[in-house]
XYZ file of C-alpha atoms in Angstrom:
704
model
C 173.605 -88.001 262.475
C 173.141 -91.713 262.710
C 171.837 -94.454 260.470
C 168.175 -93.962 259.691
C 168.156 -90.202 260.271
C 167.321 -87.694 257.589
C 169.323 -84.715 256.407
C 168.267 -81.541 254.607
C 170.222 -81.170 251.386
C 169.991 -78.215 249.041
C 169.509 -78.792 245.339
C 172.552 -77.799 243.262
C 171.754 -74.931 240.938
C 172.440 -76.944 237.822
C 169.198 -78.722 238.664
C 167.250 -75.598 239.476
C 166.112 -72.244 238.564
C 165.005 -70.267 241.548
C 166.780 -68.428 244.310
C 168.006 -71.671 245.894
C 168.108 -73.763 242.745
C 164.762 -75.461 243.282
C 162.893 -77.149 240.458
C 160.089 -75.523 238.538
C 157.327 -76.978 240.706
C 159.152 -76.374 243.987
C 159.090 -73.042 245.902
C 162.336 -71.122 245.194
C 163.427 -70.988 248.860
C 162.539 -74.578 249.675
C 164.784 -77.281 251.079
C 164.030 -80.882 250.195
C 164.421 -83.797 252.592
C 166.154 -86.941 251.445
C 167.389 -90.024 253.204
C 171.173 -90.041 253.366
C 173.112 -93.263 253.277
C 175.667 -93.111 256.095
C 178.651 -95.211 255.191
C 180.829 -97.112 257.652
C 184.517 -96.659 256.944
C 187.150 -98.173 259.220
C 188.763 -95.301 261.134
C 192.178 -96.938 260.747
C 191.870 -96.676 256.983
C 190.919 -93.018 256.760
C 193.282 -91.656 254.148
C 194.058 -88.152 252.996
C 194.091 -89.404 249.406
C 190.867 -91.256 248.755
C 190.456 -94.156 246.341
C 187.877 -92.318 244.264
C 186.664 -95.424 242.440
C 186.010 -97.173 245.731
C 184.363 -94.001 246.984
C 181.966 -93.932 244.025
C 181.212 -97.635 244.363
C 180.288 -97.108 247.996
C 177.883 -94.381 246.981
C 176.248 -96.741 244.518
C 175.559 -96.255 240.852
C 174.874 -92.676 239.853
C 171.249 -92.478 238.744
C 172.069 -89.474 236.649
C 175.613 -89.551 235.250
C 175.132 -86.995 232.505
C 177.000 -84.188 234.244
C 180.069 -86.356 234.866
C 180.896 -86.195 231.162
C 181.630 -82.499 231.228
C 184.869 -81.092 232.582
C 184.014 -77.429 232.383
C 181.032 -75.181 232.746
C 181.354 -74.071 229.126
C 181.295 -77.632 227.751
C 178.330 -78.445 229.952
C 176.332 -75.457 228.731
C 177.168 -76.235 225.111
C 176.075 -79.869 225.373
C 172.998 -78.870 227.325
C 171.858 -76.392 224.714
C 172.582 -78.805 221.834
C 170.365 -81.496 223.344
C 167.652 -79.505 225.093
C 167.643 -76.219 223.192
C 168.105 -74.001 226.241
C 168.094 -73.946 230.015
C 164.301 -74.163 230.160
C 164.343 -77.321 228.048
C 166.876 -78.870 230.342
C 164.719 -77.819 233.294
C 161.744 -79.698 231.934
C 163.871 -82.820 231.468
C 165.375 -82.641 234.926
C 162.048 -82.000 236.633
C 161.135 -85.583 235.795
C 164.255 -87.029 237.366
C 165.138 -84.537 240.077
C 163.851 -86.534 243.041
C 165.870 -89.524 241.856
C 169.055 -87.666 241.053
C 169.506 -84.943 243.681
C 170.563 -87.378 246.392
C 173.560 -88.475 244.357
C 174.230 -85.002 243.027
C 174.674 -83.491 246.483
C 175.781 -86.393 248.634
C 176.779 -86.101 252.282
C 178.722 -88.880 253.984
C 179.710 -89.223 257.609
C 183.240 -90.559 258.036
C 183.874 -89.988 261.762
C 181.710 -88.500 264.541
C 182.774 -84.993 263.551
C 183.835 -85.350 259.920
C 181.664 -85.223 256.812
C 182.387 -85.263 253.108
C 180.303 -83.640 250.408
C 180.773 -84.519 246.742
C 180.029 -82.202 243.840
C 177.293 -83.184 241.426
C 179.731 -84.145 238.679
C 182.050 -86.023 241.033
C 185.026 -83.792 240.283
C 185.435 -82.265 243.727
C 185.173 -83.707 247.221
C 184.965 -81.319 250.182
C 185.839 -82.561 253.653
C 184.485 -80.793 256.749
C 185.452 -81.132 260.411
C 182.922 -79.608 262.835
C 181.568 -77.502 259.954
C 185.048 -76.207 259.064
C 186.300 -76.766 255.555
C 189.467 -78.841 255.873
C 190.298 -79.922 252.355
C 189.134 -79.936 248.779
C 190.168 -83.027 246.850
C 190.232 -83.604 243.105
C 187.633 -86.324 242.621
C 189.459 -87.832 239.666
C 193.055 -87.879 240.889
C 192.592 -87.818 244.660
C 195.055 -84.931 244.904
C 194.636 -82.109 247.393
C 193.181 -78.926 245.896
C 193.080 -76.785 249.018
C 193.820 -77.181 252.734
C 192.866 -74.645 255.394
C 190.789 -73.974 258.477
C 188.068 -71.372 258.253
C 187.148 -70.763 261.861
C 185.257 -67.616 260.951
C 182.726 -69.793 259.195
C 182.696 -72.324 262.020
C 181.995 -69.537 264.499
C 178.904 -68.576 262.459
C 177.424 -72.078 262.976
C 176.830 -73.104 259.342
C 173.277 -74.090 258.500
C 174.099 -76.000 255.326
C 177.006 -76.505 252.952
C 176.402 -77.291 249.311
C 177.708 -77.106 245.752
C 176.327 -74.979 242.928
C 177.102 -74.230 239.293
C 178.381 -77.697 238.467
C 180.840 -77.714 241.352
C 182.588 -74.459 240.563
C 181.228 -72.740 243.638
C 180.872 -74.090 247.150
C 178.337 -72.243 249.301
C 178.340 -72.163 253.103
C 175.079 -70.751 254.422
C 175.092 -69.650 258.073
C 172.310 -69.171 260.575
C 172.966 -65.425 260.658
C 172.079 -65.105 256.976
C 175.660 -64.922 255.687
C 176.490 -67.084 252.690
C 180.186 -67.654 252.090
C 181.311 -68.621 248.603
C 184.357 -70.743 247.883
C 185.524 -70.291 244.294
C 186.733 -73.649 243.018
C 188.602 -72.092 240.104
C 190.596 -69.711 242.315
C 190.589 -72.165 245.232
C 189.875 -69.502 247.798
C 186.967 -67.918 249.650
C 185.431 -64.750 248.333
C 187.322 -61.813 249.803
C 184.034 -60.111 250.694
C 181.543 -62.455 252.297
C 179.274 -59.498 253.019
C 178.783 -58.968 249.297
C 177.291 -62.441 249.049
C 175.163 -62.655 252.125
C 175.246 -59.254 253.812
C 176.680 -58.116 257.149
C 180.056 -58.835 258.684
C 182.938 -56.452 259.349
C 185.670 -58.911 260.353
C 187.106 -59.648 263.785
C 187.598 -56.704 266.112
C 190.961 -57.153 267.862
C 190.011 -54.421 270.298
C 192.895 -52.921 272.233
C 195.496 -55.538 271.329
C 198.912 -53.970 270.842
C 200.278 -55.936 267.892
C 203.564 -54.040 267.597
C 205.658 -56.887 269.047
C 204.501 -59.112 266.178
C 205.739 -56.562 263.649
C 209.352 -57.317 264.625
C 209.758 -60.991 263.845
C 212.895 -60.967 261.726
C 215.244 -60.822 264.734
C 215.646 -64.163 266.527
C 217.049 -63.534 269.990
C 219.961 -65.532 271.392
C 219.329 -64.387 274.985
C 216.382 -64.777 277.328
C 213.486 -62.365 277.752
C 212.233 -62.474 281.357
C 210.638 -59.936 283.693
C 213.446 -59.373 286.215
C 216.818 -61.165 286.371
C 217.248 -59.877 289.944
C 214.800 -62.599 290.987
C 217.280 -65.301 289.972
C 218.687 -65.851 293.474
C 215.219 -66.410 294.937
C 214.378 -68.739 292.051
C 217.548 -70.782 292.543
C 216.776 -71.320 296.248
C 213.293 -72.643 295.432
C 214.688 -74.698 292.574
C 217.156 -76.385 294.949
C 214.312 -77.304 297.307
C 212.192 -78.617 294.409
C 214.974 -80.927 293.227
C 214.778 -82.868 296.484
C 211.038 -83.324 295.891
C 211.541 -84.496 292.283
C 213.266 -87.887 292.599
C 212.244 -89.047 289.122
C 214.105 -86.295 287.296
C 217.103 -86.460 289.612
C 217.188 -90.252 289.219
C 217.359 -89.926 285.429
C 220.240 -87.465 285.797
C 222.104 -89.983 287.985
C 221.485 -92.855 285.558
C 222.731 -90.865 282.571
C 225.573 -89.013 284.275
C 228.413 -88.507 281.811
C 226.540 -90.131 278.894
C 224.757 -87.074 277.407
C 222.101 -89.134 275.522
C 220.450 -85.940 274.190
C 223.686 -84.407 272.892
C 223.028 -82.549 269.646
C 219.287 -82.187 270.252
C 217.695 -78.739 270.094
C 214.556 -78.885 272.238
C 211.790 -76.280 272.291
C 209.457 -76.239 275.279
C 205.991 -74.697 275.438
C 204.969 -75.478 279.012
C 204.214 -73.500 282.195
C 207.475 -71.790 283.249
C 207.396 -72.758 286.925
C 209.996 -73.870 289.470
C 209.150 -77.487 288.671
C 209.577 -76.828 284.954
C 212.972 -75.309 285.711
C 214.052 -78.686 287.124
C 212.801 -80.343 283.918
C 214.723 -77.842 281.764
C 217.957 -78.394 283.672
C 217.482 -82.166 283.423
C 217.216 -81.937 279.620
C 220.278 -79.686 279.590
C 222.191 -82.105 281.862
C 221.457 -84.888 279.356
C 223.137 -82.882 276.592
C 220.288 -80.950 274.976
C 220.166 -77.272 274.098
C 216.868 -75.761 275.202
C 214.641 -72.778 274.354
C 211.455 -72.288 276.368
C 208.183 -70.372 276.455
C 205.214 -70.712 278.771
C 201.900 -72.160 277.558
C 199.737 -69.776 279.586
C 199.912 -65.994 279.951
C 199.462 -66.147 283.743
C 201.374 -69.283 284.754
C 205.002 -68.133 284.616
C 206.800 -67.814 287.948
C 209.157 -64.946 287.230
C 211.784 -66.042 289.742
C 211.920 -69.476 288.052
C 212.371 -67.897 284.620
C 215.089 -65.594 286.011
C 216.987 -68.503 287.592
C 217.133 -70.375 284.270
C 218.051 -67.242 282.330
C 220.901 -66.408 284.712
C 222.255 -69.980 284.705
C 221.957 -70.060 280.885
C 220.709 -73.634 281.030
C 218.101 -72.499 278.495
C 216.942 -69.404 276.639
C 213.615 -68.457 278.243
C 210.917 -66.228 276.745
C 208.269 -65.917 279.436
C 206.897 -63.612 282.104
C 203.727 -63.575 284.197
C 200.968 -61.408 282.724
C 201.967 -61.555 279.045
C 199.543 -60.022 276.581
C 198.258 -62.425 273.939
C 200.479 -60.891 271.201
C 203.447 -61.202 273.592
C 202.528 -64.823 274.263
C 202.666 -65.743 270.570
C 205.866 -63.739 270.119
C 207.474 -65.767 272.912
C 206.259 -69.031 271.369
C 207.709 -67.921 268.020
C 211.067 -67.055 269.592
C 211.241 -70.408 271.383
C 210.633 -72.253 268.099
C 213.498 -70.563 266.207
C 217.178 -71.276 266.854
C 219.600 -68.475 265.953
C 222.781 -69.369 264.156
C 226.118 -69.355 266.005
C 224.502 -68.528 269.377
C 224.040 -64.910 268.296
C 220.993 -62.854 267.430
C 220.176 -63.678 263.829
C 217.530 -63.272 261.157
C 214.683 -65.705 260.527
C 216.265 -66.720 257.242
C 219.507 -67.812 258.916
C 217.743 -69.568 261.822
C 216.444 -73.108 262.101
C 213.706 -74.902 263.979
C 213.975 -77.399 266.847
C 214.614 -81.131 266.643
C 212.125 -81.914 269.392
C 209.226 -80.188 271.151
C 207.930 -80.514 274.708
C 204.362 -79.234 274.374
C 201.552 -78.574 276.836
C 198.214 -77.893 275.186
C 199.652 -78.090 271.687
C 200.213 -74.398 270.910
C 203.749 -74.856 269.551
C 202.559 -77.794 267.441
C 199.515 -75.798 266.314
C 201.573 -72.801 265.195
C 203.775 -75.010 263.015
C 200.818 -76.798 261.409
C 198.931 -73.554 260.791
C 202.117 -72.075 259.333
C 202.603 -74.979 256.930
C 198.950 -74.730 255.813
C 199.247 -70.961 255.304
C 202.401 -71.389 253.216
C 200.715 -74.005 251.037
C 197.720 -71.746 250.456
C 200.039 -68.858 249.612
C 202.009 -70.989 247.118
C 198.866 -72.163 245.374
C 196.719 -69.035 245.458
C 198.873 -66.098 246.506
C 196.407 -65.458 249.340
C 197.851 -64.323 252.685
C 196.293 -65.141 256.081
C 193.618 -62.596 256.959
C 193.462 -61.718 260.685
C 189.994 -60.233 260.227
C 188.726 -63.793 259.679
C 189.662 -64.681 263.274
C 187.115 -65.739 265.885
C 189.200 -64.919 269.000
C 192.273 -62.925 270.073
C 194.600 -65.940 269.919
C 193.594 -66.776 266.360
C 193.915 -63.118 265.371
C 197.511 -63.107 266.647
C 198.336 -66.391 264.908
C 197.050 -65.135 261.548
C 198.819 -61.798 262.043
C 202.084 -63.573 262.881
C 201.829 -65.968 259.929
C 201.046 -63.153 257.528
C 204.259 -61.447 258.624
C 206.430 -64.579 258.479
C 205.241 -65.232 254.918
C 206.646 -61.871 253.876
C 209.975 -62.723 255.559
C 210.387 -66.361 254.520
C 207.532 -68.139 252.695
C 209.040 -71.569 253.477
C 209.829 -70.991 257.163
C 207.244 -73.314 258.724
C 207.553 -75.980 256.046
C 211.286 -76.165 256.715
C 210.724 -76.311 260.484
C 208.226 -79.170 260.064
C 210.618 -81.134 257.833
C 213.363 -80.928 260.444
C 211.249 -82.020 263.407
C 211.829 -85.474 264.862
C 208.776 -85.340 267.104
C 206.784 -83.848 269.974
C 205.834 -85.090 273.431
C 202.482 -83.711 274.619
C 201.623 -83.067 278.258
C 197.893 -82.521 278.472
C 194.520 -84.016 277.545
C 193.501 -81.212 275.189
C 196.815 -81.272 273.324
C 196.601 -85.042 272.865
C 193.055 -84.650 271.525
C 194.363 -82.190 268.917
C 197.173 -84.559 267.931
C 194.876 -87.561 267.552
C 192.498 -85.574 265.354
C 195.362 -84.485 263.081
C 196.751 -88.028 262.911
C 193.347 -89.468 262.067
C 192.896 -86.921 259.289
C 196.404 -87.517 257.912
C 197.508 -83.968 258.795
C 200.058 -84.682 261.546
C 203.462 -83.601 260.239
C 205.739 -85.431 262.715
C 205.576 -88.226 265.324
C 204.030 -87.528 268.720
C 204.237 -89.252 272.085
C 201.185 -88.961 274.318
C 202.625 -88.260 277.771
C 199.225 -87.335 279.210
C 197.838 -90.873 279.115
C 200.814 -92.432 280.844
C 199.409 -93.773 284.098
C 202.063 -91.971 286.120
C 200.921 -88.709 284.536
C 197.126 -88.854 284.216
C 196.467 -90.677 287.494
C 198.930 -88.547 289.435
C 199.277 -85.059 287.933
C 195.628 -84.805 286.827
C 194.170 -86.479 289.913
C 196.457 -85.879 292.904
C 197.908 -82.643 291.545
C 194.469 -81.036 291.147
C 193.425 -82.403 294.526
C 196.229 -80.278 296.007
C 196.301 -77.190 293.804
C 192.597 -76.429 293.283
C 191.817 -75.520 296.924
C 195.215 -73.789 297.104
C 194.266 -71.528 294.172
C 190.756 -70.771 295.448
C 191.955 -69.890 298.946
C 194.914 -67.755 297.813
C 192.593 -65.819 295.505
C 189.653 -65.292 297.858
C 190.533 -66.454 301.421
C 187.102 -68.091 301.411
C 186.336 -70.955 303.798
C 185.386 -74.033 301.781
C 183.736 -75.982 304.588
C 179.952 -75.699 304.428
C 179.942 -74.186 300.941
C 178.095 -75.722 297.988
C 180.445 -76.500 295.081
C 179.668 -77.700 291.561
C 182.493 -79.406 289.639
C 181.734 -79.591 285.906
C 183.386 -82.741 284.569
C 184.445 -85.917 286.369
C 187.454 -87.102 284.420
C 190.782 -87.401 286.230
C 190.972 -83.630 286.761
C 187.343 -83.477 287.880
C 187.806 -86.443 290.220
C 190.726 -84.792 291.991
C 188.867 -81.475 292.147
C 185.642 -82.965 293.529
C 187.518 -85.038 296.111
C 189.416 -81.929 297.242
C 186.207 -79.960 297.736
C 184.567 -82.843 299.606
C 187.633 -83.271 301.830
C 187.476 -79.543 302.642
C 183.959 -79.976 304.018
C 182.029 -78.602 301.045
C 178.745 -80.041 299.794
C 179.953 -81.143 296.374
C 177.957 -81.672 293.183
C 179.168 -83.045 289.856
C 177.934 -82.296 286.327
C 178.764 -84.904 283.674
C 177.816 -85.990 280.134
C 179.395 -89.449 280.376
C 177.199 -92.053 282.109
C 180.230 -94.045 283.295
C 181.857 -91.009 284.916
C 178.480 -89.999 286.345
C 178.054 -93.454 287.884
C 181.561 -93.259 289.355
C 180.662 -89.914 290.932
C 177.489 -91.386 292.433
C 179.429 -94.326 293.879
C 181.846 -91.874 295.517
C 178.955 -90.105 297.251
C 178.595 -87.064 294.976
C 175.269 -85.705 293.760
C 175.194 -85.716 289.960
C 173.142 -82.842 288.610
C 173.200 -80.192 285.885
C 174.509 -76.651 285.969
C 171.076 -75.281 285.135
C 169.523 -77.083 288.111
C 171.871 -75.639 290.754
C 173.307 -72.470 289.181
C 171.412 -70.172 291.560
C 172.175 -72.270 294.666
C 175.909 -73.040 294.663
C 178.709 -70.884 296.077
C 181.555 -72.102 293.843
C 181.575 -73.440 290.262
C 184.685 -75.126 288.843
C 184.993 -76.188 285.195
C 187.159 -79.219 284.429
C 185.732 -80.538 281.148
C 188.244 -79.721 278.399
C 185.203 -78.543 276.426
C 184.005 -75.036 275.575
C 181.037 -72.841 276.547
C 180.351 -74.502 279.900
C 179.538 -71.474 282.095
C 177.964 -68.757 279.989
C 176.913 -65.171 280.675
C 173.276 -66.192 281.127
C 174.357 -68.597 283.869
C 176.313 -65.896 285.680
C 173.277 -63.619 285.658
C 171.466 -66.233 287.772
C 174.242 -66.931 290.290
C 174.295 -66.055 293.981
C 176.064 -62.867 294.946
C 179.845 -63.423 295.031
C 179.624 -66.931 293.606
C 183.200 -67.933 292.761
C 183.743 -69.141 289.179
C 187.013 -70.786 288.182
C 188.496 -73.106 285.597
C 191.029 -75.916 285.981
C 190.732 -77.218 282.402
C 193.605 -76.341 280.080
C 192.212 -73.517 277.926
C 190.255 -70.339 278.653
C 187.050 -71.108 276.733
C 185.100 -73.058 279.355
C 183.908 -69.799 280.954
C 182.297 -67.126 278.759
C 184.813 -64.351 279.445
C 184.058 -62.630 276.153
C 180.401 -62.400 277.117
C 181.336 -60.865 280.473
C 183.714 -58.332 278.949
C 181.218 -57.280 276.261
C 178.103 -57.062 278.448
C 177.112 -53.406 278.775
C 175.398 -53.957 282.137
C 178.425 -55.617 283.777
C 181.217 -53.722 285.532
C 184.614 -55.338 286.130
C 186.309 -54.591 289.453
C 189.840 -55.952 289.844
C 190.451 -57.154 293.404
C 194.047 -58.273 292.883
C 196.086 -60.089 290.262
C 194.054 -63.112 289.154
C 190.891 -62.120 291.033
C 188.081 -60.002 289.523
C 184.533 -59.258 290.625
C 182.017 -58.680 287.836
C 179.091 -56.586 289.062
C 175.715 -56.802 287.310
C 173.194 -53.968 287.119
C 170.919 -55.666 289.660
C 173.689 -55.370 292.267
C 174.855 -58.967 292.495
C 178.343 -59.975 291.379
C 180.429 -63.034 290.545
C 184.100 -63.530 291.392
C 186.063 -64.908 288.444
C 189.519 -66.382 288.976
C 192.499 -66.043 286.567
C 190.287 -64.557 283.827
C 188.899 -68.012 283.114
C 192.312 -69.628 282.676
C 193.928 -72.233 284.932
C 193.197 -70.916 288.411
C 195.707 -73.178 290.146
C 198.527 -71.551 288.161
C 197.005 -68.084 287.730
C 196.168 -67.670 291.423
C 198.712 -70.036 293.022
C 201.819 -72.004 292.026
C 200.244 -75.037 290.376
C 200.859 -78.651 291.308
C 203.475 -79.567 293.944
C 206.947 -80.705 292.935
C 206.558 -84.407 293.743
C 203.593 -85.011 291.464
C 205.180 -82.907 288.696
C 208.256 -85.097 288.959
C 206.054 -87.985 287.798
C 204.792 -86.001 284.797
C 208.152 -84.553 283.821
C 210.021 -87.844 284.142
C 207.609 -89.118 281.508
C 208.474 -86.090 279.353
C 212.207 -86.808 279.580
C 211.691 -90.483 278.721
C 209.522 -89.473 275.756
C 212.189 -87.077 274.480
C 214.821 -89.823 274.812
C 212.555 -92.260 272.935
C 212.053 -89.861 270.030
C 215.716 -88.839 269.851
C 217.075 -92.384 270.040
C 214.525 -93.640 267.501
C 215.297 -90.991 264.891
C 217.850 -93.014 262.938
C 215.841 -96.231 262.727
C 212.632 -94.493 261.686
C 210.903 -96.188 264.605
C 208.068 -93.666 264.732
C 205.689 -92.617 261.939
C 203.519 -89.505 261.958
C 201.147 -90.988 264.517
C 200.450 -90.629 268.248
C 202.155 -93.163 270.543
C 202.004 -94.052 274.230
C 205.114 -94.518 276.334
C 205.690 -98.291 276.759
C 204.350 -99.855 279.953
C 207.801 -100.776 281.298
C 208.842 -97.102 281.189
C 205.602 -96.059 282.901
C 206.426 -98.492 285.699
C 209.989 -97.175 285.807
C 208.662 -93.672 286.513
C 206.715 -95.009 289.490
C 209.711 -96.992 290.723
C 211.921 -93.900 290.720
C 209.546 -92.229 293.200
C 208.994 -95.037 295.710
C 212.221 -94.630 297.689
C 211.306 -91.023 298.462
C 208.137 -92.332 300.145
C 210.011 -95.151 301.900
C 207.891 -97.726 300.055
C 209.099 -101.328 299.756
C 207.883 -103.513 296.904
C 207.041 -107.178 297.262
C 208.978 -109.359 294.794
C 207.428 -112.141 292.745
C 208.947 -115.568 293.205
C 209.931 -117.502 290.113
C 206.996 -119.872 290.487
C 204.565 -116.975 290.998
C 205.983 -115.314 287.909
C 205.454 -118.457 285.852
C 201.955 -118.943 287.261
C 200.849 -115.425 286.230
C 203.001 -115.317 283.072
C 204.428 -112.022 284.328
C 208.187 -111.317 284.321
C 209.702 -110.944 287.795
C 210.828 -107.399 286.909
C 207.611 -106.496 285.044
C 205.810 -105.028 283.260
C 203.108 -106.197 285.626
C 199.979 -105.121 283.754
C 198.881 -105.391 280.104
C 198.808 -102.228 277.984
C 195.024 -101.929 278.197
C 194.809 -102.242 281.983
C 192.816 -99.447 283.621
C 194.292 -98.390 286.926
């Protein structure tokens, strides 16, 4: 919505008398159109606790303030009947004023591009929605939080409209599929049976997921869980080679030798368990930290790397290639809990980490969802319901949280209180963090590693330029030269991917939503088009958007035979894998690990890599060591920043960038390896440019 647009708002039932609460002279199923005043509120001043008086002033004077006098439904009905005789008398009165009053009685205000607030007719309750998901209910008089949760089941139904009824005691969410979900404002919870309200709906089908591993959460392991410790020798040999190619991490070890600046820190990692990550882990350990680690992708673990770390006991590792989704969340859970006295212990006697190294935000997400679930349980007694899930990962999260609540109902709240901060590796994880910070929901400080120049312009760009063709060729042995390739997205990841395909001799197309990125692609010689325009012509389609629902089942039905479809964005929702798995006319043929051919009834097939997850890690070994040294040196510096700043309270619960001088330090640590020699500013040149001789050389906002 934007200024000047119109919105369809339902009429609250206190104003109406038909099926949808319409007035006497309005059809019972009608919606009325009203102009909505869209208010501008400075993003920096978005608060969890609203100044309700200011909020009401911004809305303007209520044209009908009669309902605001009544605190309860009973009082309202009594006053109504005293003055108007009965409901019909009140109807006749309201019919005269309804067109003037309904706008204020069911107001909708845009606060950010994806956030709206709806206010009950009597002003007592404010509901805040993010992408059609109910985030919070706020007491309109005190500003205090009434309820906080995410209802992704409702979001997945694509709500048609959200409105109040019965003088704000019931919040109704009407979906396009005919379901109407009711949120009881007295009980502060959704109706247990949405089907009883709107029909249909049997809850999420978890299919063949084996959830048994998530039924045994009370034991926190003090030793690693890896696929095969016999692989440790092989892993150590590759790790030794990688260290030579990772001068940033080794340089930090040399600088801090004997100082142990991370002594006393318990660090949890949720990041691809590769050989390069093993060097990162052993760097953190060499600086004095104790480390527990899980992978952030079910296919990305290199088992020999995990075995090498487990054998050396430089960290406790919970990761193996080919985890099931329940196993993945079990490993994340184990990495987040620290057993007492270095022995297996119960959840109750364990503690959480001081710091987190996250990649994609799953460890951070689990903590925040856990805290929200515990709050809901304290206030309502309602446990998480896995049947409300919209995907396998969410099902496992809700299942896990339901079980931890029965073990220790304060587990996640205590973990959150003890956390000093998180450093986040990837674009998607940073996006999550910024959303939570903006909404006032971020529970601890965060450092955005992804947007460090020496990460985003190196890992995302040069790393993908190397590892995308590596993954495609290992999976399929296809020759890229002469093929037609579409890269969806032209951010840093898309730029590296498109350049790699072009350098391999492929005719390369780019799909983009951003006019600036599209113009950049044109200036680099790429054809900018849409997926729909070329879907039946191209040989390879790569998604690199960070968005969802990019390549859908209907697209794959139109593709050339053996078109290769792969993803190099962080998550697995860019390609419609669920649609493929559920299609009755599609047969899955596994070629080898990470490579599947899906055959359609007409005889053509598509080759999907890594089940829609990161193909460079699922089908190959990810980015090379040198470029990962840039990324991981940033991670170590971020961990040092958070740990050293803990006593001074330097960081609030916001998202921060690594300072420019540290970004430049990361680059400097890698130049000797490439035999590069920097030019030095003279004193007069330094004074002329107002730049220190030793840097930083660019302002914070400079775009490299």
